[in-house]
Tab-separated table of C-alpha atoms in Angstrom:
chain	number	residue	atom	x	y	z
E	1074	UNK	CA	0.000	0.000	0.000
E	1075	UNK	CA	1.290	3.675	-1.066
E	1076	UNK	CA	0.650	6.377	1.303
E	1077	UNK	CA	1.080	10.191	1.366
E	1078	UNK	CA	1.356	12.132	4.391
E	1079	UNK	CA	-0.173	15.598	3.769
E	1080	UNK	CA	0.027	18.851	6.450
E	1081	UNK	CA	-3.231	21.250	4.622
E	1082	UNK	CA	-2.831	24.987	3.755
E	1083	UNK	CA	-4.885	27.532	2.046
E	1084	UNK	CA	-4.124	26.339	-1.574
E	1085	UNK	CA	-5.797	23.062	-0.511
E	1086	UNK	CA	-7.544	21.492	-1.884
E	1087	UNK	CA	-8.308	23.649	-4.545
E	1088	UNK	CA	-7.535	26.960	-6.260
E	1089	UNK	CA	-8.522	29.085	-9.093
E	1090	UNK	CA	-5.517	28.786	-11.093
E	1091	UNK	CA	-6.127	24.243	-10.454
E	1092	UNK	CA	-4.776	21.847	-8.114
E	1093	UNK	CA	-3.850	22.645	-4.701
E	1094	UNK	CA	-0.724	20.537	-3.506
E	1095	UNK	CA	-1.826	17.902	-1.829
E	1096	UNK	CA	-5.051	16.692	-4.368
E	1097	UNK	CA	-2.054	17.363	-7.651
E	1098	UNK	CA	0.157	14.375	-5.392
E	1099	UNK	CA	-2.909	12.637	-5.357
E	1100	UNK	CA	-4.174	13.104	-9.188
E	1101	UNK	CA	-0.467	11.674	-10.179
E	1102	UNK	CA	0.528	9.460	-7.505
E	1103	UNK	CA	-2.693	7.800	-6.988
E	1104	UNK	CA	-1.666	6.530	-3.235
E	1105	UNK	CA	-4.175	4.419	-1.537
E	1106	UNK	CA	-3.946	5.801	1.786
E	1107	UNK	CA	-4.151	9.592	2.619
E	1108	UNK	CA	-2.941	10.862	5.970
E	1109	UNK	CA	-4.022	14.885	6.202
E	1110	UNK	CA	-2.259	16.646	8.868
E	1111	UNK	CA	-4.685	19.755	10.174
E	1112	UNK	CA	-3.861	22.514	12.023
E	1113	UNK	CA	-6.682	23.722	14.295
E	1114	UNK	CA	-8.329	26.407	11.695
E	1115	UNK	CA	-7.706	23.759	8.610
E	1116	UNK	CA	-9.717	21.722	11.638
E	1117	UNK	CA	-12.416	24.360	11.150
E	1118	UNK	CA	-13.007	24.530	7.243
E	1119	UNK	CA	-12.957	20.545	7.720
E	1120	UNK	CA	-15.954	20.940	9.992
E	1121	UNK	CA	-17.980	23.179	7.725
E	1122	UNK	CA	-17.715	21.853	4.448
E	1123	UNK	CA	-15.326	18.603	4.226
E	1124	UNK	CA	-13.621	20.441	1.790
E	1125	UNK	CA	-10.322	18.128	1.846
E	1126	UNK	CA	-11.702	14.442	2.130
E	1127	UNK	CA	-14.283	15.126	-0.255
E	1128	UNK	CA	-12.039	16.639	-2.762
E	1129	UNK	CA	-10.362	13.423	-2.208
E	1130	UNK	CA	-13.273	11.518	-2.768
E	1131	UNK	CA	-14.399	13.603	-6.116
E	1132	UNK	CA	-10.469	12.789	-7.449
E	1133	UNK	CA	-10.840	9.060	-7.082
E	1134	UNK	CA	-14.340	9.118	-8.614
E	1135	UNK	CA	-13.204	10.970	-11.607
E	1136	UNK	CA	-9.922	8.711	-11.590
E	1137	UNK	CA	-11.913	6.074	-11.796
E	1138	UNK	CA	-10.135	4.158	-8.954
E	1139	UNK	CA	-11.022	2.530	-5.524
E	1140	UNK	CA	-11.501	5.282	-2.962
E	1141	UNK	CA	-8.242	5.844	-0.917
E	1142	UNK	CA	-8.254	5.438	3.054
E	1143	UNK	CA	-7.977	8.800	4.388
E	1144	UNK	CA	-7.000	9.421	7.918
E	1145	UNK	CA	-7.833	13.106	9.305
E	1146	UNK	CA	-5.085	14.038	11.939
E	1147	UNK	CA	-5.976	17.053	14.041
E	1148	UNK	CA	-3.419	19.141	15.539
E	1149	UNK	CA	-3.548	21.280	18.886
E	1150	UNK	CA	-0.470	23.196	17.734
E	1151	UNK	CA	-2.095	27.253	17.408
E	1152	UNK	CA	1.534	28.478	16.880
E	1153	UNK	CA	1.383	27.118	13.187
E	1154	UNK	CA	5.100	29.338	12.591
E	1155	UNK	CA	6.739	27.357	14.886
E	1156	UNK	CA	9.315	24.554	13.088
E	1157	UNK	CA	10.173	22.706	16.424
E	1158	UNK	CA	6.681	21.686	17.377
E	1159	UNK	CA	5.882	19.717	14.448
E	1160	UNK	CA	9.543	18.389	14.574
E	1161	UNK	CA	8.234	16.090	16.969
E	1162	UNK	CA	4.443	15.497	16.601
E	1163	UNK	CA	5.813	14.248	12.866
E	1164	UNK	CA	8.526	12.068	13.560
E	1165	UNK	CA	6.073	10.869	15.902
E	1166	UNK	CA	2.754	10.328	13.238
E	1167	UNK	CA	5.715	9.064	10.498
E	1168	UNK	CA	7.543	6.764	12.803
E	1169	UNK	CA	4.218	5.247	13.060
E	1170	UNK	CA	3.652	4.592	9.350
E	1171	UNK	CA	4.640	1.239	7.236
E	1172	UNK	CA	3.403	1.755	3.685
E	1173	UNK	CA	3.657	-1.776	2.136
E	1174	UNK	CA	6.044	-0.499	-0.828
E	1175	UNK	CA	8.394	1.962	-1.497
E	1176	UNK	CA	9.227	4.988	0.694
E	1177	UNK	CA	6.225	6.977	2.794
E	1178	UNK	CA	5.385	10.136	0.572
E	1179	UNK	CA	5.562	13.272	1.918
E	1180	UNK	CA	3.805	16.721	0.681
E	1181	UNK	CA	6.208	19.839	1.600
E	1182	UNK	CA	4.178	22.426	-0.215
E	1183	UNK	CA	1.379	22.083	1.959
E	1184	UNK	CA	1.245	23.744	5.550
E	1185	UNK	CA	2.451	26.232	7.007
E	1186	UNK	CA	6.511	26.999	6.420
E	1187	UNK	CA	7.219	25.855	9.721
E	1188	UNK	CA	5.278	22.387	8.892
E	1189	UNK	CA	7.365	22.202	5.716
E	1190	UNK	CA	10.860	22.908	7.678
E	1191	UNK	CA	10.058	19.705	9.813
E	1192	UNK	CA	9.356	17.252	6.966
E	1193	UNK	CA	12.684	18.463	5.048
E	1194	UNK	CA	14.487	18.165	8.424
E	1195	UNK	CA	13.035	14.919	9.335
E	1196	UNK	CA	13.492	13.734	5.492
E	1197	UNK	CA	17.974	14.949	6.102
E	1198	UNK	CA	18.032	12.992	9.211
E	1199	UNK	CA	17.604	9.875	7.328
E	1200	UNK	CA	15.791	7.625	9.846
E	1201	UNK	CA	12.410	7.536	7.948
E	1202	UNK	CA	12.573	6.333	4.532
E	1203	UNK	CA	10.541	9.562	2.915
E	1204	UNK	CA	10.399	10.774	-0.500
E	1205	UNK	CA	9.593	14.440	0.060
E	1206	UNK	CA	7.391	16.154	-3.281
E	1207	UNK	CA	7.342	19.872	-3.906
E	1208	UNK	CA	5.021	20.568	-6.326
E	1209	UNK	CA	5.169	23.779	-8.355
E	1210	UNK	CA	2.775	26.285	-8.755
E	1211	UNK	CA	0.340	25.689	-12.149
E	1212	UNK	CA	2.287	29.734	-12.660
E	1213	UNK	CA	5.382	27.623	-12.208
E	1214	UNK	CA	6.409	30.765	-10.157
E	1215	UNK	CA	5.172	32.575	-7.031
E	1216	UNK	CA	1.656	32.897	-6.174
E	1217	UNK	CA	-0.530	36.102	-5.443
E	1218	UNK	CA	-2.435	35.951	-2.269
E	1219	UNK	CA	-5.278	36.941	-4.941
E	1220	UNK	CA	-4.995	33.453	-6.464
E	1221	UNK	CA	-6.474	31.626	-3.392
E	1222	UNK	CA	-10.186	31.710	-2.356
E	1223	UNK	CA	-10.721	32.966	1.008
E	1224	UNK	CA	-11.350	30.252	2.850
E	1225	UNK	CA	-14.055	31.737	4.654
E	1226	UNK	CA	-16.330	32.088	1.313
E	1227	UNK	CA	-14.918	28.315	0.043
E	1228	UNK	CA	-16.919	26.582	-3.163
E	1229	UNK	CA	-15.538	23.414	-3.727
E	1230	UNK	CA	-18.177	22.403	-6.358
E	1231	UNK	CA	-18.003	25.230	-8.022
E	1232	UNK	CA	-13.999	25.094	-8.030
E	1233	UNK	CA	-14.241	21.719	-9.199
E	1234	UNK	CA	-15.796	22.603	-12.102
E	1235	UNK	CA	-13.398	25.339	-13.204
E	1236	UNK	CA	-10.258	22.909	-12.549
E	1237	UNK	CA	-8.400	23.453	-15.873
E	1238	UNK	CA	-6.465	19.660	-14.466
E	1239	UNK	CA	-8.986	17.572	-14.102
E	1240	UNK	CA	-8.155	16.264	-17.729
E	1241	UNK	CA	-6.249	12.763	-17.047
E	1242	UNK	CA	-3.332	13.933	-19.022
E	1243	UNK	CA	-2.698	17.369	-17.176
E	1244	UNK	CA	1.126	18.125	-16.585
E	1245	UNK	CA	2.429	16.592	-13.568
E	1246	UNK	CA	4.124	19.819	-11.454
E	1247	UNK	CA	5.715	17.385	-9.021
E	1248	UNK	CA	9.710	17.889	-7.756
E	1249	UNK	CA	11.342	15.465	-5.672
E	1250	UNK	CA	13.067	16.982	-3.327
E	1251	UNK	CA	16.627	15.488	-2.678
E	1252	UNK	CA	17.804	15.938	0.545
E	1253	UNK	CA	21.406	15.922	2.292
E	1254	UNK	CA	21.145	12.746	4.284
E	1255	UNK	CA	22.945	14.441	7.692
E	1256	UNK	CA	22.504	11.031	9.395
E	1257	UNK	CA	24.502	9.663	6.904
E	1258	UNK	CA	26.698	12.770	6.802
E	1259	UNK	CA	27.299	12.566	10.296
E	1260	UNK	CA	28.217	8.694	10.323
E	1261	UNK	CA	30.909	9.021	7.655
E	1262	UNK	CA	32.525	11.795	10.126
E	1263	UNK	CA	32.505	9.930	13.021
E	1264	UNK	CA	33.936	7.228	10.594
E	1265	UNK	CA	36.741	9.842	9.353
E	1266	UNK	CA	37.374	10.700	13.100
E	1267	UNK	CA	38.186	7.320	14.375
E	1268	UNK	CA	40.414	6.775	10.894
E	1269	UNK	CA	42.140	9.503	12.033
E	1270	UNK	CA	42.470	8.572	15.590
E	1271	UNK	CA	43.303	5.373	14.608
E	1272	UNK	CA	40.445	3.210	15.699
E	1273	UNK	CA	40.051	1.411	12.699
E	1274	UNK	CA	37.975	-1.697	14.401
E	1275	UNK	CA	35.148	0.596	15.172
E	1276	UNK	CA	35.666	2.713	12.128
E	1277	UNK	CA	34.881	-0.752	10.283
E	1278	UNK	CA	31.801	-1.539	12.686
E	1279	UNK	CA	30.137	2.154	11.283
E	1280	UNK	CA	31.214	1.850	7.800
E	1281	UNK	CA	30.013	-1.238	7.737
E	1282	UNK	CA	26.284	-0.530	8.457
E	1283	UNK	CA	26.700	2.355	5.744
E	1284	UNK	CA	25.798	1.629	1.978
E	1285	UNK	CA	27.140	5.497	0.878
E	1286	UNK	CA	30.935	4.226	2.172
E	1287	UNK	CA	32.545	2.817	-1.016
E	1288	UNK	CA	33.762	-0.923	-0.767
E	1289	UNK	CA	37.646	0.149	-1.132
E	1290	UNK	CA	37.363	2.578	1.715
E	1291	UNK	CA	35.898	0.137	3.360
E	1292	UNK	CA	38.732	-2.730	2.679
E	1293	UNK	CA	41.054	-0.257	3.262
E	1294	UNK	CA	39.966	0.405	6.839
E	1295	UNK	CA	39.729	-3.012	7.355
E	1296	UNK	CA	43.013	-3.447	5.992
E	1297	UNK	CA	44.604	-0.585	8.501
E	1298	UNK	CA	43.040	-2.180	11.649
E	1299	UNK	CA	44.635	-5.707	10.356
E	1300	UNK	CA	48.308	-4.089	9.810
E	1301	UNK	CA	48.181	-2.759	13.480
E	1302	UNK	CA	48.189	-6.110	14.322
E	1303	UNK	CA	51.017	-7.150	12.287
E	1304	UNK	CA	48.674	-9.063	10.532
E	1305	UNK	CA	50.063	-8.329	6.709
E	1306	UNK	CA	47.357	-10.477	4.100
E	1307	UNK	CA	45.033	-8.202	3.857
E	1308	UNK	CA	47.454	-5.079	4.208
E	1309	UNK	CA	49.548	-6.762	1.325
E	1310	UNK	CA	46.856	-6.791	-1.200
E	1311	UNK	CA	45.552	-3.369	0.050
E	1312	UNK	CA	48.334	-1.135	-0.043
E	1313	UNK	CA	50.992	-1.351	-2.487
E	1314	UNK	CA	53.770	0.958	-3.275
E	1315	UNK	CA	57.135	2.226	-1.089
E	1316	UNK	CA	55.329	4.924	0.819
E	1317	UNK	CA	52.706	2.661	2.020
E	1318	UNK	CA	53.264	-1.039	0.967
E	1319	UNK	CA	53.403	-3.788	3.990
E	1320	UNK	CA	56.927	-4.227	4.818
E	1321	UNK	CA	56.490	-7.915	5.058
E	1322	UNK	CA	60.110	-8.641	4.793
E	1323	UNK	CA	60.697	-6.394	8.385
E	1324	UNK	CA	58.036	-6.935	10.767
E	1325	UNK	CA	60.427	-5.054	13.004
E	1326	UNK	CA	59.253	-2.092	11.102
E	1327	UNK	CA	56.020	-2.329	10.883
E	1328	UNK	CA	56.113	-3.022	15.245
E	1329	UNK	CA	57.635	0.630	15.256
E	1330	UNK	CA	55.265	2.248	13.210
E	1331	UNK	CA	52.384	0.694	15.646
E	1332	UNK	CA	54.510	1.947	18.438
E	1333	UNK	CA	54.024	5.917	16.973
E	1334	UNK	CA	50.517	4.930	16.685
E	1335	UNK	CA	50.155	4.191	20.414
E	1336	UNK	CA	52.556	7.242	21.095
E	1337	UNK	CA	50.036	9.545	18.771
E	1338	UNK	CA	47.018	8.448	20.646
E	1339	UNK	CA	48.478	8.856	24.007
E	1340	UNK	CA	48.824	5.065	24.996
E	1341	UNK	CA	51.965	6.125	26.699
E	1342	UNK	CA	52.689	3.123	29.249
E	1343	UNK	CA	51.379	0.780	26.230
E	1344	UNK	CA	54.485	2.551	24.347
E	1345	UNK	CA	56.642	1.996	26.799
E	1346	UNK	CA	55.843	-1.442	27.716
E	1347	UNK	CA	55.870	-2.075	23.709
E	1348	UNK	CA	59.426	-1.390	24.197
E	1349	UNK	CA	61.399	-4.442	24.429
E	1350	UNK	CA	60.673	-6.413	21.530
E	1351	UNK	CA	61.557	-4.003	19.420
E	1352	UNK	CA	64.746	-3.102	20.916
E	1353	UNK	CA	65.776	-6.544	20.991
E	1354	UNK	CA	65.671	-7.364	17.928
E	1355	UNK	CA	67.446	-4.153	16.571
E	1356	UNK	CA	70.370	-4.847	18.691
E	1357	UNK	CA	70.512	-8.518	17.100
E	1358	UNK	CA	70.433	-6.558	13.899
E	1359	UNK	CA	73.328	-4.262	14.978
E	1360	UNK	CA	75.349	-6.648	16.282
E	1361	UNK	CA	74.990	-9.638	13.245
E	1362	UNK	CA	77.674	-7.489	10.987
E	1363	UNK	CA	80.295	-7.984	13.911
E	1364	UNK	CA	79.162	-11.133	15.724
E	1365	UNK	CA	76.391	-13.435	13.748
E	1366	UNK	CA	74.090	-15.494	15.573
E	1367	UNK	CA	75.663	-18.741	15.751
E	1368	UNK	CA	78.787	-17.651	17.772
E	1369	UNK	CA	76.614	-16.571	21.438
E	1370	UNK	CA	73.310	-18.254	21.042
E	1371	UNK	CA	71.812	-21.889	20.119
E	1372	UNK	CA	69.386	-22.499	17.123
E	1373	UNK	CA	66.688	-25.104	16.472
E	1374	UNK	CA	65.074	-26.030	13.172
E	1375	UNK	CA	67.317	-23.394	11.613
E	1376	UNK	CA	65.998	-20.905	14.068
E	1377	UNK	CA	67.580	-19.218	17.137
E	1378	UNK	CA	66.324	-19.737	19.903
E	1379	UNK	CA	67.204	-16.796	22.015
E	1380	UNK	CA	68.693	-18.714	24.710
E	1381	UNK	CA	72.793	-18.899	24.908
E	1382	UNK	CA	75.346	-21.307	23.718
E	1383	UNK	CA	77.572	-21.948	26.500
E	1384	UNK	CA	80.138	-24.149	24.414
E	1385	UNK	CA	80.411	-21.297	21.971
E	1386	UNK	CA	80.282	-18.768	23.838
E	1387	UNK	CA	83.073	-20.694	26.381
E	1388	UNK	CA	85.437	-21.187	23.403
E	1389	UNK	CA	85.483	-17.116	22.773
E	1390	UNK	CA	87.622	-15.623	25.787
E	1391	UNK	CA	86.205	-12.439	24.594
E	1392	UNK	CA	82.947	-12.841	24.502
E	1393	UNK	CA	82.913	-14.821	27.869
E	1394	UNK	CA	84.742	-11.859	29.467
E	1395	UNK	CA	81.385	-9.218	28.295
E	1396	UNK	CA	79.030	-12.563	29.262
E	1397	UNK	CA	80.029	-13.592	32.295
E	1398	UNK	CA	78.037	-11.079	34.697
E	1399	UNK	CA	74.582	-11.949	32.530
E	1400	UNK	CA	74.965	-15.693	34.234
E	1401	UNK	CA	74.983	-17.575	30.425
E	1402	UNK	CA	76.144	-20.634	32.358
E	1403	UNK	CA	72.195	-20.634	33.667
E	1404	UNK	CA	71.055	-24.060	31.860
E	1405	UNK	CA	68.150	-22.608	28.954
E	1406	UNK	CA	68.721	-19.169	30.372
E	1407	UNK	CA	67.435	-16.496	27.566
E	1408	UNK	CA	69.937	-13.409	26.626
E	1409	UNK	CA	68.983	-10.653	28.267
E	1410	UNK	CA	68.605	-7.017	26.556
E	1411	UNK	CA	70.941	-6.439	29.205
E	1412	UNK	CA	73.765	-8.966	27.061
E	1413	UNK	CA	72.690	-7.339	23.760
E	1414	UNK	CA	73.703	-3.852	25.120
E	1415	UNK	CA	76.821	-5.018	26.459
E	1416	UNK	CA	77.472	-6.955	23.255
E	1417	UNK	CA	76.581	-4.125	21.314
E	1418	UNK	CA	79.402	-2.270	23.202
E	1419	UNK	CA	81.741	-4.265	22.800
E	1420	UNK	CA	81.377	-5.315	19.019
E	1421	UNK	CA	79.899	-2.655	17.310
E	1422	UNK	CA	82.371	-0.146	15.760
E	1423	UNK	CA	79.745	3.150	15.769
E	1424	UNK	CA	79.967	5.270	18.507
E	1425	UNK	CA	76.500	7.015	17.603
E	1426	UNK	CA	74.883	3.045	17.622
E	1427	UNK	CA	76.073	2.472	21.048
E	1428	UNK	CA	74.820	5.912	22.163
E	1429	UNK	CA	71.236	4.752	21.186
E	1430	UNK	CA	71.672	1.164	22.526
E	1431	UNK	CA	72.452	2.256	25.684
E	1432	UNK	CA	70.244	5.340	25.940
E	1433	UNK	CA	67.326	2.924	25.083
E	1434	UNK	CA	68.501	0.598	27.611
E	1435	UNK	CA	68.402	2.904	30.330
E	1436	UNK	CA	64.836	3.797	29.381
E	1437	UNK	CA	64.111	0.362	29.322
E	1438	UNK	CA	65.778	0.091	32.934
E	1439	UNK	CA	64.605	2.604	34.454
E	1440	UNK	CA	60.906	2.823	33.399
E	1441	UNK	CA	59.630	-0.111	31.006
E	1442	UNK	CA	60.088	-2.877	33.577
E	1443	UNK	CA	58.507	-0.999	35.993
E	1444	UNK	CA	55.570	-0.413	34.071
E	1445	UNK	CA	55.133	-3.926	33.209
E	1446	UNK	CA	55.438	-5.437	36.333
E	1447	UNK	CA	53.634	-2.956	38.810
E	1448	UNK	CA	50.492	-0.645	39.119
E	1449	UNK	CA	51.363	2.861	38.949
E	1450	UNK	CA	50.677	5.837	37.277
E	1451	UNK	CA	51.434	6.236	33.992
E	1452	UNK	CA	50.903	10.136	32.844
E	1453	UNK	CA	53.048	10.988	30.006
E	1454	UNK	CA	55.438	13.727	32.459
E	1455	UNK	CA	55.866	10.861	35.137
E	1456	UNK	CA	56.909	8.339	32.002
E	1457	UNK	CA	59.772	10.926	30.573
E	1458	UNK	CA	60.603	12.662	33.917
E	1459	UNK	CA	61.927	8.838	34.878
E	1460	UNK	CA	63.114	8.307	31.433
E	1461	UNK	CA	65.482	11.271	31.559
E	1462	UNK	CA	63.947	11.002	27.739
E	1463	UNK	CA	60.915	12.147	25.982
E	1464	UNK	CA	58.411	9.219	24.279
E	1465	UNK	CA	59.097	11.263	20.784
E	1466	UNK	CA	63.068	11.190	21.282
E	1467	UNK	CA	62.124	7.467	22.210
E	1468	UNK	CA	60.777	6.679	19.127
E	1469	UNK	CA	62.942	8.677	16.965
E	1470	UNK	CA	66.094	6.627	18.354
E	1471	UNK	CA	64.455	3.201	17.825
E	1472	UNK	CA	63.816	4.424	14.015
E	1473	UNK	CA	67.155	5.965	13.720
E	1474	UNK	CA	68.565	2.493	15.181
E	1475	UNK	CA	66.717	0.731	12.844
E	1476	UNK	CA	67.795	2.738	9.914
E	1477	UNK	CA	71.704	2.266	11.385
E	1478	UNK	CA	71.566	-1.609	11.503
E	1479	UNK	CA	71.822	-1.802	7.647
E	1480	UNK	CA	70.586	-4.711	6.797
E	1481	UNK	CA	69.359	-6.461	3.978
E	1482	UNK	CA	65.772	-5.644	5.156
E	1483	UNK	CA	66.740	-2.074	4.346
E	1484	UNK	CA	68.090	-2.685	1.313
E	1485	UNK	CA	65.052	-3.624	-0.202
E	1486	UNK	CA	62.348	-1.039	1.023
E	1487	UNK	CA	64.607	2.209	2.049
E	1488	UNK	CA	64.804	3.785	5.296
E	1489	UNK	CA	62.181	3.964	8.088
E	1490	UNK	CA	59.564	6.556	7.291
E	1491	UNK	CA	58.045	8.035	10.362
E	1492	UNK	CA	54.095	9.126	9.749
E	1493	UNK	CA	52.861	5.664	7.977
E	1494	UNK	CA	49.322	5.423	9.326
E	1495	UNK	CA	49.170	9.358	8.696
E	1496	UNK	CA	49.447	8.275	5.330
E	1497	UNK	CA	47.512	5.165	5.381
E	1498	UNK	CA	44.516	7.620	7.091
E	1499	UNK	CA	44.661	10.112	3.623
E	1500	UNK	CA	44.254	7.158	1.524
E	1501	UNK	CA	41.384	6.114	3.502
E	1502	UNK	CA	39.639	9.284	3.620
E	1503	UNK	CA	40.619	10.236	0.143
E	1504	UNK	CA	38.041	7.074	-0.834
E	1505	UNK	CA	35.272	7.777	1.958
């Protein structure tokens, strides 16, 4: 069932110059249930003369179609100017109405302006499906108030007879009105403020339940919140190129661009705690030019296994000399950061390395472990003030001691390039 929801003004139903609004929806739309909104004086001509239903009814007849189901509702509303009183009393009324196909129509010519404010408001917030109709004047310009019968003095019959539209193939002066959708508006920037705040799982729940978001964006987000967990398929496929291709070959990497993601939104104990792994693994990067793997630590299935080799590391005088207070003897004990910083002072032949190892060391001394191992605050001032470093110079050094280990991992995709999901956020938004 089609059905038109109709506020009544003084061009209804009829005027001199033909069709009022609402009865020139109904001569071309043909909807089989009417719903007239009436303010309390439209109330009044109702009671005197029926102009509007029976209008309705003399439309049909001459139509030549089953009567249409007209509901009369009656407003208590005087202040007829006023656009946030009907805001309510229609969401209300159209909330209310299921038409059995298509979207509920909607006159906005009719009414008072303040009545047709509310239905183009209620039509941009998107949670009714309404197709709002203008219809244009038969002068297809602006009326003169001496085009409209005073209501007081109303002939309907005799109007009826004068209607210049009653012919069956009269001009339809019907507009759809096309509305901003702000609900939908307002959805894709909450979506683009979680993108750029990095919440890309609930960025994907809202796009998600939004037809408007294109399918790329949308694999794109879901793409973003998969890289941020070092999970690269689906960041593979999605972004390609140097400035923003998955460094699948350095996973190190791609843990230190998370890390400035956690830094950017303020995560700072979650930085600091996120610490270690990296650093660990950057020192066995630094130190593999001057002392590979095999010669202080055991391997299995090709693999090291992070734990020392005693016999090796027994048969190097040097090495055993730097070891000896980090207890490698320990049966299965693992190598400690605390080994790979001595190592790394020992071996490595850069004197602006070691500065980093061991500035990133004390951090991790002095403030990491601590974190992870104990409640306590974690403001950002407490972090650096026991630091003796800020969380930026942090992460600065651990890219600038990634870029210094030189490995083959660099060789193939460049140097580290602080800002990634900055990047990654432009090419989402660039698609929403």
């Amino acid at each position: 069932m089609s059905v038109l929801f109709s506020p009544i003004g003084t061009a209804d139903p009829i005027t001199q110059l033909g069709d009022g609004p609402m009865l020139h929806i109904l001569r071309h739309r043909k909807p089989e249930k009417v719903i007239l909104y009436l303010s309390p004086a439209m109330i009044a001509f109702e009671a005197e003369d029926h102009r509007y239903t029976r209008a309705i009814e003399l439309l049909y007849e001459q139509l030549g179609i089953s009567p249409a189901e007209v509901t009369v509702v009656h407003s208590v509303h005087e202040e007829v100017f006023r656009f946030d009183l009907f805001i309510n009393d229609f969401e209300e009324i159209l909330s209310g109405i299921e038409p059995a196909e298509g979207p509920l129509l909607v006159n906005v010519s009719s009414g008072t302006a303040g009545m047709s404010q509310a239905l183009v408001a209620l039509g941009s917030f998107g949670r009714i499906d309404l197709e709002l109709l203008q219809v244009l004047t038969p002068k297809k310009g602006i009326n003169s108030r001496f085009d409209r019968e005073s209501p007081e003095e109303y002939d309907l019959d005799f109007l009826w007879e004068l209607d210049s539209e009653i012919e069956s193939n009269a001009e339809s002066r019907i507009v759809r009105v096309v509305t901003p959708n702000f609900a939908q508006r307002l959805m894709q920037e909450n979506i683009i403020t979680l993108v750029k705040g990095y919440e890309y799982e609930a960025a994907v729940e809202f796009a998600n339940q939004m037809d408007c978001i294109s399918l790329e964006a949308k694999r794109k987000i879901e793409a973003a919140a998969a890289r941020l967990n070092l999970d690269g398929n689906l960041p593979a496929q999605v972004f390609s190129g140097k400035s923003l291709g998955f460094k699948r070959n350095d996973l190190v990497l791609e843990y230190l661009y998370m890390m400035e993601v956690r830094l950017k939104q303020g995560h700072w104990a979650e930085f600091v705690r996120a610490l270690t792994p990296a650093f660990t693994e950057l020192m066995r990067r630094v130190l593999a030019p001057y002392l590979p793997d095999r010669k202080y630590q055991t391997f299995k299935n090709g693999e090291p296994t992070g734990k020392y080799d005693v016999n090796a590391i027994d048969d190097d005088p040097r090495l055993a000399q730097v070891l000896y207070r980090c207890h490698y003897h320990n049966k299965d004990a693992y190598i400690t950061n605390d080994a790979y910083c001595r190592l790394v002072g020992e071996y490595c032949e850069t004197d602006r390395t070691i500065d980093l190892v061991n500035a990133l060391r004390k951090v991790e001394w002095k403030s990491r472990n601590s974190l992870a191992h104990s409640l306590r605050s974690s403001s950002r001032s407490s972090i650096e003030r026991e630091c003796g470093m800020t969380l930026r110079e942090i992460m600065d050094s651990l890219f600038e001691l990634h870029d210094a280990a030189g490995d083959d991992c660099l060789e193939f995709h460049g140097p580290a390039e602080p800002g990634l999901y900055d990047r990654v956020n432009e090419s989402i938004i660039s698609c929403i």
